[in-house]
Amino acid sequence: MVRIIDRRFDSKNKSAVNRQRFFRRFKQQIRKAVADAIDGRSIRDVDNGESVSIPTKDISEPQFGLGRSGEWETVFSGNDQFAAGDEVDRPLGGAGGSGKGKASNEGESTDDFVFQLSREEFLDVFFDDLALPNLVKTQLAAIPEYKLQRAGFTSSGTPANINIVRSLRGALGRRLALGSPFAAELRDARERLEQLRLERAETDPEVEQLLEEIARLRAKIEGIPFIDKVDLRYNNRIRIPKPSTRAVMFCVMDVSGSMDEDKKATAKRFFMLLYLFLTRNYEKIEVVFIRHHTVAKEVDEEDFFHSRESGGTVVSSALELMKDIIQERYATSLWNIYGAQASDGDNWENDSPHCRELLADNILPFVQHFAYIEITPGEPQNLWREYEKLQGSHGNFAMQRIESLANIYPVFRELFKKTTA
Amino acid sequence: MKKRRSKPLPAPAEWTFELIDEYQREIARVAESFGLDTYPNQIEVITSEQMMDAYASVGMPVNYHHWSFGKHFLSTEKGYRRGQMGLAYEIVINSNPCIAYLMEENTMTMQALVIAHAAYGHNSFFKGNYLFRTWTNADAIVDYLIFARSYISQCEERYGEEEVELLLDSCHALMNVGVDRYKRPPKLSLEKEQLRQHEREEYLQSQVNDLWRTLPAHDVRPSEVQAVRFPPEPEENVLYFFEKHAPLLEPWQREVVRIVRKIAQYFFPQRQTQVMNEGWATFWHYTLLNTLYDEGLLTDSFMMEFLHSHTNVVMQPPYNVPWYSGINPYALGFAMWTDIRRICEHPTDEDRQWFPDIAGGNWCEVFDFAMRSFKDESFIAQFLSPKLMRDFKLFAVLDDDRKQKLHISAIHDEAGYKLIRQKLSDQYNIGSREPSIQVWNVDLRGDRSLTLRHHAYHRRPIGESMDEVLRHVARLWGFNVRLETQHEDGHVETLRELRFERRQPRTP
């Protein structure tokens, strides 16, 4: 009459559709949460999942319920001090009077609804903002491929990887080593037996004793296991990520007074995307942050994005510093160098030609790629006009004006074309 | 103590299908000896992932897609992964056969406990209790859900997911005012549903047009016009009213409203019998497993583990601890059923005075009668004994927002028993837990605005979310909507008036 059914291997993700619907429905909130998360996390850290919180009231499912005022007569358990007719202060028991909660399904708790976005979901939202084409999305989101490479032998592993020759060789050696004392004795005993047989009869007690001795020794030798756990050797394979070169990425940003938080946030996304791209192609990436106003300074990421400066702008100071750092630390034979510069284009008039020269002579010859983005809603500034002169002559230079986040991508298209070709 | 068999059932931590079968046979045998009448059982072993899936779709094996289920899934998953909560050890579906889920991760003891609790406790309650018998149809529910799911996904294909989602949101908002509380619903049946669904679409649409046809002829005098009310009697089932009478809904939209309404109706008995149902199931797992132990079939270690989780479930914290969250329905229900058995078997003078009908009676018969004929409200009013009130140290507190202080109106003493019993019973009355809202009138002659009326009880107002719910009402109705409250002294106050704004055509 009773049926017992094993459903464990039935479809697992029955709720996947509902989960997707939830994400779609609250895309705005999730996007905002992701944007906040991006502002809060390091460039190198872009590649993880994220826990996202949405105010509970935004996702409530409203129903007609009762408010808390009016007259409520509620029964509680565990009376320890009251007699009928007592008057007591609110709330009861000083514990917040949660007993009344039962009648009210208002869901007044202000706690946020928190849930975890997986890495894929997080990147999805991140890419959505940047209007990346799908092909690129998959390239970026793909987990880097590893190739398995032989790396000698180990003494532990899965049975499938047992190396038979090695294992048997080990077993043979062990058998020889453990058996050799007995083998020597055996040989000795046999020789003595030969000798004795020439002299004595077969039934002589000494002969019999020797025969017994020989039998004992043979048993000993045979008792040594043919193969033992310690003999086993396994083929060892290690995973080596396919990209195997090193890169350094220079983030150069103008932090003068005219760069406000919004512009910095746009720049940050640009740097992040560049970093993501580089992680797909290089095993090891270093990031150098250079910020500048009238003077340039190498700083850590925190300072790079969050400290405020004011005053004029001399872009060449940053390029000088970049040049010096390349010469000091990053030999072009060992490093792939990428440069990304973000600015609002507002430079000291006489400095711009100098910048162009610096780039053309001292930087572009050494870098794989140099991208300049100008974050400004208005007319191109003087720096832009100077840089424009470089575009034709240098294949590894790209520049783009960015008004909104969606403009970031064209810069990358340039980059992808080159390196994926 | 009965005869003890020499050989107990093996009780390893790891379960196997053979062991589950062996245990369930023994439990079935004992259940039968107590006269439990159940639907046939279907026990399904699932993983914790699948348990979360089942959770998220309100415990149903199939359901239509909606973001709110995704939300429940996410919050369950979060709680479970962080170890803040274990998954409830059972989900049982009121269907024929009765489906009970066993979670893969549980130990053998827990599986046996769940089998006794769900497959025999809840199952017999579903089959016997009058509310479930009248309001739900166990034979057809799974089929109906399959129908609902495929119908709604067809609608999504035809009219767009967003359109369907908006409609479902509105229907969900009205779920708790979308049930018949007094009328008996017609039986659900898959074939009939499908057969009649098309007919119904056509027919309903023509019915709705009555609204338009009743526009006044020119020679009717205005005073006569005023006298006509629609609906003639107030309608408590708001979703039903919309399904039949909302003027602007498309036929498929009416069908979706109907689906949500049917599902709300299906869950309605569960909301009214929580204490009884959980108490009943808990009583039976306790009694069945103890009987098996007395027969010598269960080992001591099995019993230790079983009692450990049993006591966790039936714990009632006192009001003054931080984790107090009201009366625990498991604790109250279990205590009440145990107490009824005690009153039958070992009545005291007090019991004879309070329960002359059942004191000293046959407990199995009393149980059967009580299980079949009551819901929480009446069950408590009927069977809550003074002894139990003393054991729980119950006391009633009057919280009146006009008064400075709380008033202790009764405690567990001779003078207070009746009042406490009445108050506790009232607490489980859906009518006092949720606002009573009815469709009061439609202005047929004027702007076709809809008036909902709330009957206030103990001056309890409607909660803040009413504005949002009203927007959903307006979306379904398609014209202006008004909500008014009738106070206990009879005067009527208009709470909200919502002008309906047609949704902007979506920008491409």
JSON list of N, CA and C in Angstrom, two decimals, chain B residues 378-439:
[
{"chain": "B", "resi": 378, "resn": "SER", "atom": "N", "xyz": [-12.74, 26.38, 17.81]},
{"chain": "B", "resi": 378, "resn": "SER", "atom": "CA", "xyz": [-13.73, 25.65, 18.58]},
{"chain": "B", "resi": 378, "resn": "SER", "atom": "C", "xyz": [-13.08, 24.54, 19.41]},
{"chain": "B", "resi": 379, "resn": "PHE", "atom": "N", "xyz": [-11.99, 24.00, 18.93]},
{"chain": "B", "resi": 379, "resn": "PHE", "atom": "CA", "xyz": [-11.28, 22.96, 19.65]},
{"chain": "B", "resi": 379, "resn": "PHE", "atom": "C", "xyz": [-10.80, 23.48, 21.00]},
{"chain": "B", "resi": 380, "resn": "ILE", "atom": "N", "xyz": [-10.23, 24.69, 20.98]},
{"chain": "B", "resi": 380, "resn": "ILE", "atom": "CA", "xyz": [-9.75, 25.28, 22.23]},
{"chain": "B", "resi": 380, "resn": "ILE", "atom": "C", "xyz": [-10.94, 25.63, 23.13]},
{"chain": "B", "resi": 381, "resn": "ALA", "atom": "N", "xyz": [-11.95, 26.22, 22.54]},
{"chain": "B", "resi": 381, "resn": "ALA", "atom": "CA", "xyz": [-13.12, 26.59, 23.34]},
{"chain": "B", "resi": 381, "resn": "ALA", "atom": "C", "xyz": [-13.73, 25.35, 24.00]},
{"chain": "B", "resi": 382, "resn": "GLN", "atom": "N", "xyz": [-13.61, 24.22, 23.34]},
{"chain": "B", "resi": 382, "resn": "GLN", "atom": "CA", "xyz": [-14.23, 23.01, 23.85]},
{"chain": "B", "resi": 382, "resn": "GLN", "atom": "C", "xyz": [-13.36, 22.25, 24.84]},
{"chain": "B", "resi": 383, "resn": "PHE", "atom": "N", "xyz": [-12.06, 22.14, 24.53]},
{"chain": "B", "resi": 383, "resn": "PHE", "atom": "CA", "xyz": [-11.25, 21.16, 25.25]},
{"chain": "B", "resi": 383, "resn": "PHE", "atom": "C", "xyz": [-10.10, 21.71, 26.09]},
{"chain": "B", "resi": 384, "resn": "LEU", "atom": "N", "xyz": [-9.91, 23.03, 26.13]},
{"chain": "B", "resi": 384, "resn": "LEU", "atom": "CA", "xyz": [-8.81, 23.54, 26.96]},
{"chain": "B", "resi": 384, "resn": "LEU", "atom": "C", "xyz": [-9.18, 23.38, 28.42]},
{"chain": "B", "resi": 385, "resn": "SER", "atom": "N", "xyz": [-8.40, 22.57, 29.17]},
{"chain": "B", "resi": 385, "resn": "SER", "atom": "CA", "xyz": [-8.79, 22.26, 30.54]},
{"chain": "B", "resi": 385, "resn": "SER", "atom": "C", "xyz": [-8.09, 23.18, 31.53]},
{"chain": "B", "resi": 386, "resn": "PRO", "atom": "N", "xyz": [-8.69, 23.36, 32.70]},
{"chain": "B", "resi": 386, "resn": "PRO", "atom": "CA", "xyz": [-8.04, 24.19, 33.73]},
{"chain": "B", "resi": 386, "resn": "PRO", "atom": "C", "xyz": [-6.64, 23.67, 34.07]},
{"chain": "B", "resi": 387, "resn": "LYS", "atom": "N", "xyz": [-6.49, 22.36, 34.08]},
{"chain": "B", "resi": 387, "resn": "LYS", "atom": "CA", "xyz": [-5.17, 21.82, 34.42]},
{"chain": "B", "resi": 387, "resn": "LYS", "atom": "C", "xyz": [-4.13, 22.31, 33.42]},
{"chain": "B", "resi": 388, "resn": "LEU", "atom": "N", "xyz": [-4.51, 22.29, 32.16]},
{"chain": "B", "resi": 388, "resn": "LEU", "atom": "CA", "xyz": [-3.56, 22.71, 31.13]},
{"chain": "B", "resi": 388, "resn": "LEU", "atom": "C", "xyz": [-3.23, 24.19, 31.27]},
{"chain": "B", "resi": 389, "resn": "MET", "atom": "N", "xyz": [-4.24, 24.98, 31.58]},
{"chain": "B", "resi": 389, "resn": "MET", "atom": "CA", "xyz": [-3.98, 26.42, 31.76]},
{"chain": "B", "resi": 389, "resn": "MET", "atom": "C", "xyz": [-3.02, 26.64, 32.91]},
{"chain": "B", "resi": 390, "resn": "ARG", "atom": "N", "xyz": [-3.16, 25.81, 33.95]},
{"chain": "B", "resi": 390, "resn": "ARG", "atom": "CA", "xyz": [-2.23, 25.93, 35.08]},
{"chain": "B", "resi": 390, "resn": "ARG", "atom": "C", "xyz": [-0.84, 25.49, 34.64]},
{"chain": "B", "resi": 391, "resn": "ASP", "atom": "N", "xyz": [-0.78, 24.38, 33.91]},
{"chain": "B", "resi": 391, "resn": "ASP", "atom": "CA", "xyz": [0.53, 23.88, 33.47]},
{"chain": "B", "resi": 391, "resn": "ASP", "atom": "C", "xyz": [1.26, 24.91, 32.63]},
{"chain": "B", "resi": 392, "resn": "PHE", "atom": "N", "xyz": [0.54, 25.55, 31.72]},
{"chain": "B", "resi": 392, "resn": "PHE", "atom": "CA", "xyz": [1.14, 26.54, 30.85]},
{"chain": "B", "resi": 392, "resn": "PHE", "atom": "C", "xyz": [1.25, 27.91, 31.53]},
{"chain": "B", "resi": 393, "resn": "LYS", "atom": "N", "xyz": [0.63, 28.03, 32.71]},
{"chain": "B", "resi": 393, "resn": "LYS", "atom": "CA", "xyz": [0.59, 29.32, 33.42]},
{"chain": "B", "resi": 393, "resn": "LYS", "atom": "C", "xyz": [0.10, 30.42, 32.48]},
{"chain": "B", "resi": 394, "resn": "LEU", "atom": "N", "xyz": [-1.03, 30.17, 31.86]},
{"chain": "B", "resi": 394, "resn": "LEU", "atom": "CA", "xyz": [-1.57, 31.13, 30.90]},
{"chain": "B", "resi": 394, "resn": "LEU", "atom": "C", "xyz": [-2.14, 32.35, 31.61]},
{"chain": "B", "resi": 395, "resn": "PHE", "atom": "N", "xyz": [-2.00, 33.49, 30.99]},
{"chain": "B", "resi": 395, "resn": "PHE", "atom": "CA", "xyz": [-2.64, 34.70, 31.48]},
{"chain": "B", "resi": 395, "resn": "PHE", "atom": "C", "xyz": [-2.98, 35.60, 30.31]},
{"chain": "B", "resi": 396, "resn": "ALA", "atom": "N", "xyz": [-4.05, 36.36, 30.48]},
{"chain": "B", "resi": 396, "resn": "ALA", "atom": "CA", "xyz": [-4.51, 37.20, 29.37]},
{"chain": "B", "resi": 396, "resn": "ALA", "atom": "C", "xyz": [-4.19, 38.65, 29.68]},
{"chain": "B", "resi": 397, "resn": "VAL", "atom": "N", "xyz": [-3.71, 39.36, 28.67]},
{"chain": "B", "resi": 397, "resn": "VAL", "atom": "CA", "xyz": [-3.34, 40.76, 28.84]},
{"chain": "B", "resi": 397, "resn": "VAL", "atom": "C", "xyz": [-4.17, 41.61, 27.89]},
{"chain": "B", "resi": 398, "resn": "LEU", "atom": "N", "xyz": [-4.77, 42.64, 28.43]},
{"chain": "B", "resi": 398, "resn": "LEU", "atom": "CA", "xyz": [-5.56, 43.54, 27.60]},
{"chain": "B", "resi": 398, "resn": "LEU", "atom": "C", "xyz": [-4.70, 44.75, 27.25]},
{"chain": "B", "resi": 399, "resn": "ASP", "atom": "N", "xyz": [-4.48, 44.92, 25.96]},
{"chain": "B", "resi": 399, "resn": "ASP", "atom": "CA", "xyz": [-3.68, 46.05, 25.48]},
{"chain": "B", "resi": 399, "resn": "ASP", "atom": "C", "xyz": [-4.62, 46.99, 24.75]},
{"chain": "B", "resi": 400, "resn": "ASP", "atom": "N", "xyz": [-4.97, 48.08, 25.45]},
{"chain": "B", "resi": 400, "resn": "ASP", "atom": "CA", "xyz": [-5.88, 49.04, 24.86]},
{"chain": "B", "resi": 400, "resn": "ASP", "atom": "C", "xyz": [-5.11, 50.33, 24.63]},
{"chain": "B", "resi": 401, "resn": "ASP", "atom": "N", "xyz": [-5.06, 50.77, 23.37]},
{"chain": "B", "resi": 401, "resn": "ASP", "atom": "CA", "xyz": [-4.19, 51.92, 23.09]},
{"chain": "B", "resi": 401, "resn": "ASP", "atom": "C", "xyz": [-4.70, 53.22, 23.70]},
{"chain": "B", "resi": 402, "resn": "ARG", "atom": "N", "xyz": [-5.89, 53.20, 24.28]},
{"chain": "B", "resi": 402, "resn": "ARG", "atom": "CA", "xyz": [-6.37, 54.42, 24.94]},
{"chain": "B", "resi": 402, "resn": "ARG", "atom": "C", "xyz": [-5.88, 54.49, 26.37]},
{"chain": "B", "resi": 403, "resn": "LYS", "atom": "N", "xyz": [-5.42, 53.34, 26.89]},
{"chain": "B", "resi": 403, "resn": "LYS", "atom": "CA", "xyz": [-5.00, 53.30, 28.29]},
{"chain": "B", "resi": 403, "resn": "LYS", "atom": "C", "xyz": [-3.49, 53.40, 28.40]},
{"chain": "B", "resi": 404, "resn": "GLN", "atom": "N", "xyz": [-3.08, 53.96, 29.56]},
{"chain": "B", "resi": 404, "resn": "GLN", "atom": "CA", "xyz": [-1.65, 54.14, 29.78]},
{"chain": "B", "resi": 404, "resn": "GLN", "atom": "C", "xyz": [-0.95, 52.81, 29.96]},
{"chain": "B", "resi": 405, "resn": "LYS", "atom": "N", "xyz": [-1.63, 51.89, 30.65]},
{"chain": "B", "resi": 405, "resn": "LYS", "atom": "CA", "xyz": [-0.96, 50.66, 31.04]},
{"chain": "B", "resi": 405, "resn": "LYS", "atom": "C", "xyz": [-1.69, 49.43, 30.50]},
{"chain": "B", "resi": 406, "resn": "LEU", "atom": "N", "xyz": [-0.94, 48.33, 30.49]},
{"chain": "B", "resi": 406, "resn": "LEU", "atom": "CA", "xyz": [-1.56, 47.05, 30.13]},
{"chain": "B", "resi": 406, "resn": "LEU", "atom": "C", "xyz": [-2.35, 46.54, 31.31]},
{"chain": "B", "resi": 407, "resn": "HIS", "atom": "N", "xyz": [-3.41, 45.82, 31.02]},
{"chain": "B", "resi": 407, "resn": "HIS", "atom": "CA", "xyz": [-4.26, 45.33, 32.09]},
{"chain": "B", "resi": 407, "resn": "HIS", "atom": "C", "xyz": [-4.24, 43.81, 32.06]},
{"chain": "B", "resi": 408, "resn": "ILE", "atom": "N", "xyz": [-3.91, 43.20, 33.20]},
{"chain": "B", "resi": 408, "resn": "ILE", "atom": "CA", "xyz": [-3.95, 41.74, 33.26]},
{"chain": "B", "resi": 408, "resn": "ILE", "atom": "C", "xyz": [-5.40, 41.34, 33.51]},
{"chain": "B", "resi": 409, "resn": "SER", "atom": "N", "xyz": [-6.05, 40.80, 32.50]},
{"chain": "B", "resi": 409, "resn": "SER", "atom": "CA", "xyz": [-7.49, 40.60, 32.67]},
{"chain": "B", "resi": 409, "resn": "SER", "atom": "C", "xyz": [-7.82, 39.26, 33.32]},
{"chain": "B", "resi": 410, "resn": "ALA", "atom": "N", "xyz": [-6.96, 38.27, 33.16]},
{"chain": "B", "resi": 410, "resn": "ALA", "atom": "CA", "xyz": [-7.26, 36.99, 33.81]},
{"chain": "B", "resi": 410, "resn": "ALA", "atom": "C", "xyz": [-5.97, 36.20, 33.93]},
{"chain": "B", "resi": 411, "resn": "ILE", "atom": "N", "xyz": [-5.89, 35.37, 34.95]},
{"chain": "B", "resi": 411, "resn": "ILE", "atom": "CA", "xyz": [-4.77, 34.44, 35.04]},
{"chain": "B", "resi": 411, "resn": "ILE", "atom": "C", "xyz": [-5.33, 33.04, 35.27]},
{"chain": "B", "resi": 412, "resn": "HIS", "atom": "N", "xyz": [-4.42, 32.09, 35.41]},
{"chain": "B", "resi": 412, "resn": "HIS", "atom": "CA", "xyz": [-4.84, 30.69, 35.52]},
{"chain": "B", "resi": 412, "resn": "HIS", "atom": "C", "xyz": [-5.40, 30.37, 36.89]},
{"chain": "B", "resi": 413, "resn": "ASP", "atom": "N", "xyz": [-6.50, 30.98, 37.25]},
{"chain": "B", "resi": 413, "resn": "ASP", "atom": "CA", "xyz": [-7.15, 30.61, 38.51]},
{"chain": "B", "resi": 413, "resn": "ASP", "atom": "C", "xyz": [-8.64, 30.45, 38.27]},
{"chain": "B", "resi": 414, "resn": "GLU", "atom": "N", "xyz": [-9.31, 30.03, 39.32]},
{"chain": "B", "resi": 414, "resn": "GLU", "atom": "CA", "xyz": [-10.73, 29.68, 39.21]},
{"chain": "B", "resi": 414, "resn": "GLU", "atom": "C", "xyz": [-11.53, 30.77, 38.49]},
{"chain": "B", "resi": 415, "resn": "ALA", "atom": "N", "xyz": [-11.20, 32.03, 38.83]},
{"chain": "B", "resi": 415, "resn": "ALA", "atom": "CA", "xyz": [-11.98, 33.12, 38.26]},
{"chain": "B", "resi": 415, "resn": "ALA", "atom": "C", "xyz": [-11.63, 33.36, 36.78]},
{"chain": "B", "resi": 416, "resn": "GLY", "atom": "N", "xyz": [-10.45, 32.92, 36.36]},
{"chain": "B", "resi": 416, "resn": "GLY", "atom": "CA", "xyz": [-9.97, 33.31, 35.04]},
{"chain": "B", "resi": 416, "resn": "GLY", "atom": "C", "xyz": [-10.09, 32.26, 33.97]},
{"chain": "B", "resi": 417, "resn": "TYR", "atom": "N", "xyz": [-10.34, 30.99, 34.35]},
{"chain": "B", "resi": 417, "resn": "TYR", "atom": "CA", "xyz": [-10.30, 29.91, 33.35]},
{"chain": "B", "resi": 417, "resn": "TYR", "atom": "C", "xyz": [-11.17, 30.20, 32.14]},
{"chain": "B", "resi": 418, "resn": "LYS", "atom": "N", "xyz": [-12.41, 30.60, 32.41]},
{"chain": "B", "resi": 418, "resn": "LYS", "atom": "CA", "xyz": [-13.34, 30.75, 31.28]},
{"chain": "B", "resi": 418, "resn": "LYS", "atom": "C", "xyz": [-12.88, 31.85, 30.34]},
{"chain": "B", "resi": 419, "resn": "LEU", "atom": "N", "xyz": [-12.43, 32.96, 30.95]},
{"chain": "B", "resi": 419, "resn": "LEU", "atom": "CA", "xyz": [-12.02, 34.09, 30.13]},
{"chain": "B", "resi": 419, "resn": "LEU", "atom": "C", "xyz": [-10.80, 33.74, 29.29]},
{"chain": "B", "resi": 420, "resn": "ILE", "atom": "N", "xyz": [-9.84, 33.09, 29.93]},
{"chain": "B", "resi": 420, "resn": "ILE", "atom": "CA", "xyz": [-8.62, 32.73, 29.18]},
{"chain": "B", "resi": 420, "resn": "ILE", "atom": "C", "xyz": [-8.97, 31.81, 28.02]},
{"chain": "B", "resi": 421, "resn": "ARG", "atom": "N", "xyz": [-9.82, 30.87, 28.32]},
{"chain": "B", "resi": 421, "resn": "ARG", "atom": "CA", "xyz": [-10.19, 29.94, 27.27]},
{"chain": "B", "resi": 421, "resn": "ARG", "atom": "C", "xyz": [-10.86, 30.66, 26.11]},
{"chain": "B", "resi": 422, "resn": "GLN", "atom": "N", "xyz": [-11.72, 31.58, 26.47]},
{"chain": "B", "resi": 422, "resn": "GLN", "atom": "CA", "xyz": [-12.42, 32.33, 25.42]},
{"chain": "B", "resi": 422, "resn": "GLN", "atom": "C", "xyz": [-11.46, 33.20, 24.62]},
{"chain": "B", "resi": 423, "resn": "LYS", "atom": "N", "xyz": [-10.53, 33.85, 25.31]},
{"chain": "B", "resi": 423, "resn": "LYS", "atom": "CA", "xyz": [-9.59, 34.74, 24.62]},
{"chain": "B", "resi": 423, "resn": "LYS", "atom": "C", "xyz": [-8.64, 33.96, 23.72]},
{"chain": "B", "resi": 424, "resn": "LEU", "atom": "N", "xyz": [-8.16, 32.83, 24.25]},
{"chain": "B", "resi": 424, "resn": "LEU", "atom": "CA", "xyz": [-7.23, 32.04, 23.45]},
{"chain": "B", "resi": 424, "resn": "LEU", "atom": "C", "xyz": [-7.94, 31.50, 22.20]},
{"chain": "B", "resi": 425, "resn": "SER", "atom": "N", "xyz": [-9.15, 31.09, 22.39]},
{"chain": "B", "resi": 425, "resn": "SER", "atom": "CA", "xyz": [-9.93, 30.61, 21.26]},
{"chain": "B", "resi": 425, "resn": "SER", "atom": "C", "xyz": [-10.11, 31.71, 20.23]},
{"chain": "B", "resi": 426, "resn": "ASP", "atom": "N", "xyz": [-10.38, 32.91, 20.71]},
{"chain": "B", "resi": 426, "resn": "ASP", "atom": "CA", "xyz": [-10.59, 34.05, 19.81]},
{"chain": "B", "resi": 426, "resn": "ASP", "atom": "C", "xyz": [-9.31, 34.36, 19.03]},
{"chain": "B", "resi": 427, "resn": "GLN", "atom": "N", "xyz": [-8.18, 34.13, 19.68]},
{"chain": "B", "resi": 427, "resn": "GLN", "atom": "CA", "xyz": [-6.91, 34.40, 19.03]},
{"chain": "B", "resi": 427, "resn": "GLN", "atom": "C", "xyz": [-6.73, 33.54, 17.78]},
{"chain": "B", "resi": 428, "resn": "TYR", "atom": "N", "xyz": [-7.38, 32.38, 17.76]},
{"chain": "B", "resi": 428, "resn": "TYR", "atom": "CA", "xyz": [-7.25, 31.50, 16.61]},
{"chain": "B", "resi": 428, "resn": "TYR", "atom": "C", "xyz": [-8.39, 31.64, 15.63]},
{"chain": "B", "resi": 429, "resn": "ASN", "atom": "N", "xyz": [-9.23, 32.63, 15.87]},
{"chain": "B", "resi": 429, "resn": "ASN", "atom": "CA", "xyz": [-10.32, 32.89, 14.95]},
{"chain": "B", "resi": 429, "resn": "ASN", "atom": "C", "xyz": [-9.81, 33.76, 13.81]},
{"chain": "B", "resi": 430, "resn": "ILE", "atom": "N", "xyz": [-9.86, 33.22, 12.61]},
{"chain": "B", "resi": 430, "resn": "ILE", "atom": "CA", "xyz": [-9.35, 33.99, 11.46]},
{"chain": "B", "resi": 430, "resn": "ILE", "atom": "C", "xyz": [-10.04, 35.35, 11.39]},
{"chain": "B", "resi": 431, "resn": "GLY", "atom": "N", "xyz": [-11.29, 35.37, 11.74]},
{"chain": "B", "resi": 431, "resn": "GLY", "atom": "CA", "xyz": [-12.07, 36.60, 11.67]},
{"chain": "B", "resi": 431, "resn": "GLY", "atom": "C", "xyz": [-11.50, 37.70, 12.55]},
{"chain": "B", "resi": 432, "resn": "SER", "atom": "N", "xyz": [-10.83, 37.34, 13.64]},
{"chain": "B", "resi": 432, "resn": "SER", "atom": "CA", "xyz": [-10.27, 38.41, 14.47]},
{"chain": "B", "resi": 432, "resn": "SER", "atom": "C", "xyz": [-8.79, 38.62, 14.20]},
{"chain": "B", "resi": 433, "resn": "ARG", "atom": "N", "xyz": [-8.18, 37.64, 13.52]},
{"chain": "B", "resi": 433, "resn": "ARG", "atom": "CA", "xyz": [-6.75, 37.80, 13.22]},
{"chain": "B", "resi": 433, "resn": "ARG", "atom": "C", "xyz": [-6.54, 38.63, 11.97]},
{"chain": "B", "resi": 434, "resn": "GLU", "atom": "N", "xyz": [-7.51, 38.55, 11.06]},
{"chain": "B", "resi": 434, "resn": "GLU", "atom": "CA", "xyz": [-7.37, 39.28, 9.81]},
{"chain": "B", "resi": 434, "resn": "GLU", "atom": "C", "xyz": [-8.57, 40.20, 9.65]},
{"chain": "B", "resi": 435, "resn": "PRO", "atom": "N", "xyz": [-8.37, 41.32, 8.98]},
{"chain": "B", "resi": 435, "resn": "PRO", "atom": "CA", "xyz": [-9.49, 42.25, 8.84]},
{"chain": "B", "resi": 435, "resn": "PRO", "atom": "C", "xyz": [-10.61, 41.62, 8.00]},
{"chain": "B", "resi": 436, "resn": "SER", "atom": "N", "xyz": [-11.82, 41.92, 8.37]},
{"chain": "B", "resi": 436, "resn": "SER", "atom": "CA", "xyz": [-12.95, 41.41, 7.59]},
{"chain": "B", "resi": 436, "resn": "SER", "atom": "C", "xyz": [-13.31, 42.45, 6.55]},
{"chain": "B", "resi": 437, "resn": "ILE", "atom": "N", "xyz": [-13.07, 42.11, 5.30]},
{"chain": "B", "resi": 437, "resn": "ILE", "atom": "CA", "xyz": [-13.27, 43.07, 4.21]},
{"chain": "B", "resi": 437, "resn": "ILE", "atom": "C", "xyz": [-14.22, 42.48, 3.18]},
{"chain": "B", "resi": 438, "resn": "GLN", "atom": "N", "xyz": [-15.22, 43.24, 2.81]},
{"chain": "B", "resi": 438, "resn": "GLN", "atom": "CA", "xyz": [-16.20, 42.72, 1.86]},
{"chain": "B", "resi": 438, "resn": "GLN", "atom": "C", "xyz": [-16.39, 43.70, 0.70]},
{"chain": "B", "resi": 439, "resn": "VAL", "atom": "N", "xyz": [-16.80, 43.14, -0.42]},
{"chain": "B", "resi": 439, "resn": "VAL", "atom": "CA", "xyz": [-17.19, 44.00, -1.53]},
{"chain": "B", "resi": 439, "resn": "VAL", "atom": "C", "xyz": [-18.57, 44.55, -1.18]}
]
